[in-house]
Every structure is written in C-alpha cells, then in structure tokens.
CSV table of C-alpha atoms in Angstrom, one decimal:
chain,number,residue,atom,x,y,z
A,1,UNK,CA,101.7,131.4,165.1
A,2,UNK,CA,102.5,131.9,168.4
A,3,UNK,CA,106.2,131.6,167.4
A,4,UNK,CA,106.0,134.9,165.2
A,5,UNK,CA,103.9,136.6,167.1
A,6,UNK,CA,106.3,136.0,170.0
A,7,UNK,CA,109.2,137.4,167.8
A,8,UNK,CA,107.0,140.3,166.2
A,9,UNK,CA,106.8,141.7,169.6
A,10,UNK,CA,109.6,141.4,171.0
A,11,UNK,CA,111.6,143.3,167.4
A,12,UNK,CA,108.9,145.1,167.4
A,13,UNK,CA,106.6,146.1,169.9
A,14,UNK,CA,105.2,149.3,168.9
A,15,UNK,CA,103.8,147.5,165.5
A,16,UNK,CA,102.2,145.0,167.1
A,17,UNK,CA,100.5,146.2,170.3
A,18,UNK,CA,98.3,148.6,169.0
A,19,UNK,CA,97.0,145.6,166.5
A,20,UNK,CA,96.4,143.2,169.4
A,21,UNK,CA,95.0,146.1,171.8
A,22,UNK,CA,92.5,147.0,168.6
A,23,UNK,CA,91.6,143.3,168.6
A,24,UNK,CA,91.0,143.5,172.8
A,25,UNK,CA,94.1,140.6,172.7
A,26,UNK,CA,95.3,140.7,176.2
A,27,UNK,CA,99.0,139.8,175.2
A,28,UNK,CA,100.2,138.8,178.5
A,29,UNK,CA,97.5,136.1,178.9
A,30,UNK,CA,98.2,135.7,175.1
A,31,UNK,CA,101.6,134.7,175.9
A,32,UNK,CA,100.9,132.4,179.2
A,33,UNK,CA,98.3,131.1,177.2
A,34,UNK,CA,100.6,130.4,174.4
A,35,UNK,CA,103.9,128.8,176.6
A,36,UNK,CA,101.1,126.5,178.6
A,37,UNK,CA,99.8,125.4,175.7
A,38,UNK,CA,103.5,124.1,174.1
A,39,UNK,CA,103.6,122.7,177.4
A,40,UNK,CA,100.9,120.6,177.8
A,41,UNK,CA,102.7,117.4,176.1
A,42,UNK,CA,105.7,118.6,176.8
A,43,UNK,CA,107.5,114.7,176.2
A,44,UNK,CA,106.4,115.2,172.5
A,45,UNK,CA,108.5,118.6,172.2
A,46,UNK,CA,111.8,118.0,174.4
A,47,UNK,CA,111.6,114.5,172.5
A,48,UNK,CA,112.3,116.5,168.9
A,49,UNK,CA,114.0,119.0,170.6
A,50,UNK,CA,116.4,116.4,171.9
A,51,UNK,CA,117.0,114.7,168.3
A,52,UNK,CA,117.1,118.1,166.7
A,53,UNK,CA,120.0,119.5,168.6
A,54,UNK,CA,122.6,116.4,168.6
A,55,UNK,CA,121.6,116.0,164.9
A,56,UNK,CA,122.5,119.7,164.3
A,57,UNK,CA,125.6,119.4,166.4
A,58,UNK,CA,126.7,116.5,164.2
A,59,UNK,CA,125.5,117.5,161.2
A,60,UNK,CA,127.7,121.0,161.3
A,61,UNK,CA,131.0,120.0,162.9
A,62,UNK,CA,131.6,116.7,160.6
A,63,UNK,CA,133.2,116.6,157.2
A,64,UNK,CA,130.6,116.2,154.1
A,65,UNK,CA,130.4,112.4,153.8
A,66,UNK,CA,127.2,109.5,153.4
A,67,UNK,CA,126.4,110.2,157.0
A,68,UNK,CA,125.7,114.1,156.4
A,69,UNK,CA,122.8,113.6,154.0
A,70,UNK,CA,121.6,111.2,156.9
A,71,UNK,CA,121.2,113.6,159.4
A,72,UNK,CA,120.0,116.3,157.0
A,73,UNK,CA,117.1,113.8,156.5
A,74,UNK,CA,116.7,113.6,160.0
A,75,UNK,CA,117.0,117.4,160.8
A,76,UNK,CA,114.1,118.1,157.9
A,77,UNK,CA,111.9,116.0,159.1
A,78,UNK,CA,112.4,117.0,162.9
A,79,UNK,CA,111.5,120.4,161.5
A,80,UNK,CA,108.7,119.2,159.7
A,81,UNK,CA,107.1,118.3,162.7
A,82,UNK,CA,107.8,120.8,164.6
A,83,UNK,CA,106.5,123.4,162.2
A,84,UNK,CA,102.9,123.3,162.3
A,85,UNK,CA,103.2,123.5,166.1
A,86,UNK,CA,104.0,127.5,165.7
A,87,UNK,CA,102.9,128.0,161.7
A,88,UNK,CA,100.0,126.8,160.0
A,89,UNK,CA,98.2,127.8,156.5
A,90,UNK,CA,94.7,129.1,157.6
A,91,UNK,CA,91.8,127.5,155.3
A,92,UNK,CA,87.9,127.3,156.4
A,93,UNK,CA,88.6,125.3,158.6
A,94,UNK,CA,90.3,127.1,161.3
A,95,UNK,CA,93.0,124.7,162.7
A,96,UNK,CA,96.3,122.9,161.4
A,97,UNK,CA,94.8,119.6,160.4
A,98,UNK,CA,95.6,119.9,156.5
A,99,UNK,CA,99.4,122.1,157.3
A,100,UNK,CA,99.9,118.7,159.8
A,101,UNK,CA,99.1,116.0,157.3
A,102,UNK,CA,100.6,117.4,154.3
A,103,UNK,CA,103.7,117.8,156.4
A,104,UNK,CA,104.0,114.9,158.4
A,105,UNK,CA,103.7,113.0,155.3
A,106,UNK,CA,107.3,114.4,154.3
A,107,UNK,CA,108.6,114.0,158.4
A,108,UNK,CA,108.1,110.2,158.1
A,109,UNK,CA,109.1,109.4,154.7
A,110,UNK,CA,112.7,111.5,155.9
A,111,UNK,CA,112.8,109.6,159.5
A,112,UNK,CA,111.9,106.3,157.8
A,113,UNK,CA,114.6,106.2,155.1
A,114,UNK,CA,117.6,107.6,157.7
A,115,UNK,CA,116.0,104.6,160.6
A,116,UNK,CA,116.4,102.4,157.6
A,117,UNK,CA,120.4,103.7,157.1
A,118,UNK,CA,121.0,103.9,161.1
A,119,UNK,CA,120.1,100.2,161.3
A,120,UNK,CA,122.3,99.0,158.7
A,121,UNK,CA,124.9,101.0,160.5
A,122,UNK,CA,124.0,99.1,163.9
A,123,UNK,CA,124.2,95.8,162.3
A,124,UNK,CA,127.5,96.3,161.1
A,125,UNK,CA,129.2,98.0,164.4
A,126,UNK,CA,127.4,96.0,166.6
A,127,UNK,CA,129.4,92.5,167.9
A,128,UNK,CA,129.7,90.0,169.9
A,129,UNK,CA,127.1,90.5,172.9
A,130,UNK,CA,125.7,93.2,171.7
A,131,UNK,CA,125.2,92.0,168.5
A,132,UNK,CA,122.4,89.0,169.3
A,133,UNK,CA,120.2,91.1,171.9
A,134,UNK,CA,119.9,94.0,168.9
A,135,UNK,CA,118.7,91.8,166.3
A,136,UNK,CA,116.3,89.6,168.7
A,137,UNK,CA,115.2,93.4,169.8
A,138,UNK,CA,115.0,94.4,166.0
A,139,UNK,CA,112.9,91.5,165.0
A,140,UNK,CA,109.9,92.3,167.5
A,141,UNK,CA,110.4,95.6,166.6
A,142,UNK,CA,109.8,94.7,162.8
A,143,UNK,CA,107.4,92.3,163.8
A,144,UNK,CA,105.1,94.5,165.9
A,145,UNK,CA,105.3,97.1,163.2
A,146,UNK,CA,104.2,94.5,160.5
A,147,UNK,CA,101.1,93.5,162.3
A,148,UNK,CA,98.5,95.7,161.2
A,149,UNK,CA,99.7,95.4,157.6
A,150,UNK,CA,100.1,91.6,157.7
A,151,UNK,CA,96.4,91.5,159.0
A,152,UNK,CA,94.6,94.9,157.5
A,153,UNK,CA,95.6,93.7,154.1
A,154,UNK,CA,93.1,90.5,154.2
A,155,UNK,CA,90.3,93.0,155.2
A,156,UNK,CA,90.8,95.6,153.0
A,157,UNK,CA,90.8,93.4,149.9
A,158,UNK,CA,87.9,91.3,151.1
A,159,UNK,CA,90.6,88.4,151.7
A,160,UNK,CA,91.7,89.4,147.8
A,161,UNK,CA,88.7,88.6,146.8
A,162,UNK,CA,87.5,92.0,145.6
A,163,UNK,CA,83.9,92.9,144.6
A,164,UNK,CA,84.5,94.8,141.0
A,165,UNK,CA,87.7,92.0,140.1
A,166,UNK,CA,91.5,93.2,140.6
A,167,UNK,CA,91.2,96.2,138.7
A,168,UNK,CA,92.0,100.4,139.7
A,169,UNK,CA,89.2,101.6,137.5
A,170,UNK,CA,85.8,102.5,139.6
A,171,UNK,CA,83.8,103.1,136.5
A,172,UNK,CA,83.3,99.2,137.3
A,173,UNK,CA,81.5,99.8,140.0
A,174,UNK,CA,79.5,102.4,138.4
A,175,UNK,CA,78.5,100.0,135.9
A,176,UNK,CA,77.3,97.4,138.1
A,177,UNK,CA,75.1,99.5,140.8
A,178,UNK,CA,74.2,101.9,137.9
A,179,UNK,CA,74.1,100.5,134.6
A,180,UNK,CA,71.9,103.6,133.6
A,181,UNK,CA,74.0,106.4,135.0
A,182,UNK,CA,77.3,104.3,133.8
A,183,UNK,CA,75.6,104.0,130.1
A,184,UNK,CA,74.6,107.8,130.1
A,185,UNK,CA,78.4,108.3,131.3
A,186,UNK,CA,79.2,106.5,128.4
A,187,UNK,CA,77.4,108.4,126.0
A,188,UNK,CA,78.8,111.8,127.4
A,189,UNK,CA,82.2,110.7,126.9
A,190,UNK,CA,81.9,110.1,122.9
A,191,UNK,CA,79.8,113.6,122.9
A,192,UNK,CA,80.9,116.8,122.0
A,193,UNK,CA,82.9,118.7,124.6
A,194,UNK,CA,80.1,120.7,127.2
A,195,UNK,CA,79.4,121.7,130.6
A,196,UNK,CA,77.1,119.3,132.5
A,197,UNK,CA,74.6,120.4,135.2
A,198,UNK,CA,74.0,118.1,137.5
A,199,UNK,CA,72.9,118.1,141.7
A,200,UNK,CA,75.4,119.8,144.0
A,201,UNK,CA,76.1,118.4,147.4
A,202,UNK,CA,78.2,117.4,150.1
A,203,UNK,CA,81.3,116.0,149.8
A,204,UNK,CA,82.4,112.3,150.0
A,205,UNK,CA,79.5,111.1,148.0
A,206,UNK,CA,77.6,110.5,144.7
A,207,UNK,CA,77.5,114.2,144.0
A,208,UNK,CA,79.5,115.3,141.1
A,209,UNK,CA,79.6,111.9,139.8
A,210,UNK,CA,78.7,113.0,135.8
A,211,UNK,CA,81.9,115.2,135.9
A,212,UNK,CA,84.0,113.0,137.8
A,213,UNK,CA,83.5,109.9,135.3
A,214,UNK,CA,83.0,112.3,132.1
A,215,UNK,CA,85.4,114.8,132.5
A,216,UNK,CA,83.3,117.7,131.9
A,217,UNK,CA,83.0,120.7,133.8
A,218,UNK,CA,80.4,120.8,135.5
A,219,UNK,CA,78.8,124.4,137.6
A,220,UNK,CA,80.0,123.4,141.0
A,221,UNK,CA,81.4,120.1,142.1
A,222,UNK,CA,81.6,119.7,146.2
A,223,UNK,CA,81.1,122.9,148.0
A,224,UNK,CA,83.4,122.2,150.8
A,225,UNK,CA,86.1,121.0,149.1
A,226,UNK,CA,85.5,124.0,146.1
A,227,UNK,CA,85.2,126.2,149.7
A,228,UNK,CA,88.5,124.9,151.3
A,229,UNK,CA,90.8,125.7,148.3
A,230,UNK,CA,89.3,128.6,147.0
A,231,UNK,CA,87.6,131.6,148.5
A,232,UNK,CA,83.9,130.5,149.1
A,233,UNK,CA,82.9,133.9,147.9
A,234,UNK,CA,84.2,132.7,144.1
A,235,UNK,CA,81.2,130.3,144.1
A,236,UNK,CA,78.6,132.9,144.8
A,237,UNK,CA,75.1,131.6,143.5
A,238,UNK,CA,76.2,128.7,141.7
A,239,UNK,CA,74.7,125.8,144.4
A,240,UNK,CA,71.3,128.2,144.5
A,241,UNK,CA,70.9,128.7,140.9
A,242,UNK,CA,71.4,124.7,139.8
A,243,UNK,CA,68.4,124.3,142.4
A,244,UNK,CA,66.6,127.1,140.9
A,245,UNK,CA,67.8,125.2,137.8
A,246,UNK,CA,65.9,122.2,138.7
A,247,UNK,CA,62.8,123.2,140.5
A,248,UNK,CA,61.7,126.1,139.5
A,249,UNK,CA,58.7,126.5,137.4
A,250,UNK,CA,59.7,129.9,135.4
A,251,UNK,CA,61.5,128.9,132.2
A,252,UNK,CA,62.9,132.5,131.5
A,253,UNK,CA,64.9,131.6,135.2
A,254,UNK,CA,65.8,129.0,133.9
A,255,UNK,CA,67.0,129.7,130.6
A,256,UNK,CA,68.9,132.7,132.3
A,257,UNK,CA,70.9,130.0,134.2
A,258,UNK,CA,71.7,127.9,131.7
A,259,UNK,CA,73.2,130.9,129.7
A,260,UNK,CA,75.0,132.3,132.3
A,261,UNK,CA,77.2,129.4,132.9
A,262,UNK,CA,77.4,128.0,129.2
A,263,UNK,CA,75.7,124.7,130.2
A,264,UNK,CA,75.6,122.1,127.5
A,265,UNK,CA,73.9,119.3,128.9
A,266,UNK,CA,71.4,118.9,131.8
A,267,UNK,CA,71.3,115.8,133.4
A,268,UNK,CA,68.0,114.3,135.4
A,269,UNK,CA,68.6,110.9,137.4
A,270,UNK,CA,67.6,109.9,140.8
A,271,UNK,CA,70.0,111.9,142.6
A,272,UNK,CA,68.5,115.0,141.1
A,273,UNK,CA,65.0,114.1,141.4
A,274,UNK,CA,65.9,113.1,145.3
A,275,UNK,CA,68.0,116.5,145.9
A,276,UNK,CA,65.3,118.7,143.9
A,277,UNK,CA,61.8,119.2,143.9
A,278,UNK,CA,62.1,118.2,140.3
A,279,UNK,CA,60.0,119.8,137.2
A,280,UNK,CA,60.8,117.7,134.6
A,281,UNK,CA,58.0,118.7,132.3
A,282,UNK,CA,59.9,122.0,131.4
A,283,UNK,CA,62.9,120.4,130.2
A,284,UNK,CA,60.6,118.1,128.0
A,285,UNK,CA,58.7,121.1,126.5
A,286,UNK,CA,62.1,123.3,125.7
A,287,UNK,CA,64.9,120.9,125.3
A,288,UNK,CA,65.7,117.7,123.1
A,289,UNK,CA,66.3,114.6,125.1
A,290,UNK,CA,69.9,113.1,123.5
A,291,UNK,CA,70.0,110.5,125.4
A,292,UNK,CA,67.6,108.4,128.1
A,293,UNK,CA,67.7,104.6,129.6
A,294,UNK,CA,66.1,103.8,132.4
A,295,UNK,CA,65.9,106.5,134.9
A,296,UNK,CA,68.3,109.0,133.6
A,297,UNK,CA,67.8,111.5,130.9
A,298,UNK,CA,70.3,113.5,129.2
A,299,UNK,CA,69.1,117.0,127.9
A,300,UNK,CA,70.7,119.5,125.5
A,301,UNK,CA,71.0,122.8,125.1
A,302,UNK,CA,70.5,124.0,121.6
C-alpha cells in the first residue's frame, strides 16, 4: 500500500493530500513510518531484490531459449513475494495473512521447479574438483530438507496405522463417533432436496456439519468464514433468528423464520440442544418428526 500511496503522491499531490489531511494522516511521518518499516528486515528485501535484478538483466538481453522460461519462473515468483509487502486485498481481518499465503503458494512452486532446472544445470557443468564438493554439498542439502517429511509422515498417519482405515472419506468418522447424526445424514441425503436449519457457530468445528455431509443449504454455515468472503452485512439476522428459531417459545416467531428462509427440515441433536436453550415441545406440537434415532430428530416443514 505504501507503494501506491508513495506514487499517488508524488504524480499527484494535490489528489491525495487533502484525503490524508481529512483523515489527520500526517504524511511525512506516514512516509518515515513507511521506509522504516521496509527496513526493518532489510536482508529479506535486498536478498529478492538481489535475485530479481540479475534475473531481469538476463532474462531481457538473452535470445528466447529453455533458459528464458527459467528465469521468468524465477522473476514471478520473486515478485510474488515481493507483492504483498506494498499490496494487499483488505478482508475482516485487517492484515496480509490470506494475500501472503495465497501468493507464496505460487512463489515456491515457481522457485522450486527453476532450483530443480538450475541443479541439473550444475551437475552437468560442474567437473573435476568442483564436481565432488557440489554433490557431497547437495546431498545434505537434500537430506536436511527431507527430514521433517521422512519423520512427520509416521506422525501424521499414526505410523500408517490410521483410525477410520486408509480411506479420504470423513463421513467414516462421522459414523463411528456419531452413528445417530451419520444415520440422520443418511436419511437427508435420499430426501427430497430442502434447506436444513441447524446451530450456527464458530468456525473449525462440528457447526455446519448437516450441510457439510448432506449437501443442503443450510441458513448460515460459519460466520467468520461466511464474514471473510462476503460482506458481513449480507448475513444480517440469520445467526439471531436460527436462535430465535430454537429457543423461543412464540410459534408465530417461529413460523415467521422458517418462511422467511424457505427451511425444509429442522434438525434437533446435541449440538443444538447444547448451543440453544432448546424448546423442543413446539416442534413436537406443529411439525411431523420424519426421521429420529437416538438423540437426533429430524423435523419437516409441511
């Protein structure tokens, strides 16, 4: 940001310093603020900086050949890097975290396929008493690299011994911590399409689990998430009014809720009697159960 902002006023001064008077920007300190900053881990910048502008040099003064789409690869993903350091997408959050990781993603893949080329290249141009040094240097180097993948993979497959059987489907584990929610999951998936209510809450958890496994729609799955890629106005009362939803006594409230979003199917299980102050009885007196084992109930709208 600082990058444009830099660029904005010096092009064009009277545009911008009336915006960043309004704001009480001080744009002097704005700038020392800005060049300190970049300059606080300054080795991380004049090391790109110092790839960046021999690969550029290279890159324009040689002929088209194998080696050009090379240092392209290596010039992307120098920039790629360098980016979010002066432009960033603004979200809910603030910061750069998601512009870094969705970008640094690209930057190694690119630097990781031209290291792969550059050592080929060094094994081949590289004899006599040079050549034994760079492959005994090579093979810690691969070696070193290889350790946390060589070790990590034991752990994070329980020494491939995993707990639901080598398979990529998690409804496995549904069904064997929760044979009642997986059964009722079951059930949803041979029904007619709906939209399931169900409790709303944070992310990285149970919450949204009916939609996830079903592939219904459901009022609102994770707020933050919903929040970080959408404008959190969008979801306006939706979290308030599946509560109201569940706990409130007034059926008319109720009923009004339902219609609003076009819900289908309300579904009671121990995460909604543990997020709600749960009245049950209404759903009992107004709805058809069309489904229930165990502790979760399925209810439908007429």
């Amino acid at each position: 940001m600082f990058a444009l902002g830099f660029l904005a006023l010096k092009l064009k001064p009277e545009l911008v310093m009336p915006i960043l008077e309004a704001q009480g920007v001080d744009v002097n300190a704005f700038i020392a603020d800005s060049m300190a900053r970049r300059w606080t881990y300054a080795g991380s910048l004049l090391t790109l900086f110092a790839l960046l502008i021999p690969t550029l040099a290279f890159l324009f003064r040689s002929e088209a050949n194998p080696s050009s789409f090379v240092l392209l690869m290596i010039a992307l993903g120098v920039l790629l890097i360098l980016g979010p350091d002066f432009l960033y997408l603004r979200d809910n959050f603030g910061y750069r975290i998601n512009t870094v990781f969705k970008f640094y993603y690209q930057a190694w893949i690119m630097l990781s396929l031209a290291s792969a080329y550059g050592i080929v290249v060094l094994l081949q141009n590289f004899r006599g008493r040079w050549g034994t040094p760079f492959i005994f240097g090579l093979i810690i180097l691969l070696g070193i690299s290889l350790t946390y993948p060589a070790i990590g993979i034991f752990s994070k497959t329980n020494n491939f011994k995993p707990p639901s059987g080598y398979t990529l489907d998690d409804f496995d584990r549904v069904q064997r911590e929760n044979p009642d929610e997986a059964a009722a999951m079951l059930w949803l998936r041979s029904a007619p399409d709906g939209v399931a209510a169900e409790a709303i809450g944070g992310s990285y958890s149970q919450y949204g689990r009916i939609s996830i496994y079903t592939g219904l729609p459901t009022v609102l799955g994770w707020p933050g998430h919903e929040g970080q890629w959408r404008d959190h106005a969008l979801q306006g009362s939706r979290e308030q009014d599946i509560e109201t939803l569940y706990s409130s006594n007034d059926w008319i409230a109720t009923q009004d809720i339902v219609n609003r979003y076009n819900i289908r199917y309300i579904i009671v299980g121990n995460l909604e009697r543990s997020t709600y102050h749960m009245n049950e009885d209404k759903f009992n007196r107004f709805l058809k159960p069309v489904f229930q084992q165990g502790n979760v109930t399925i209810y439908e709208v007429p």
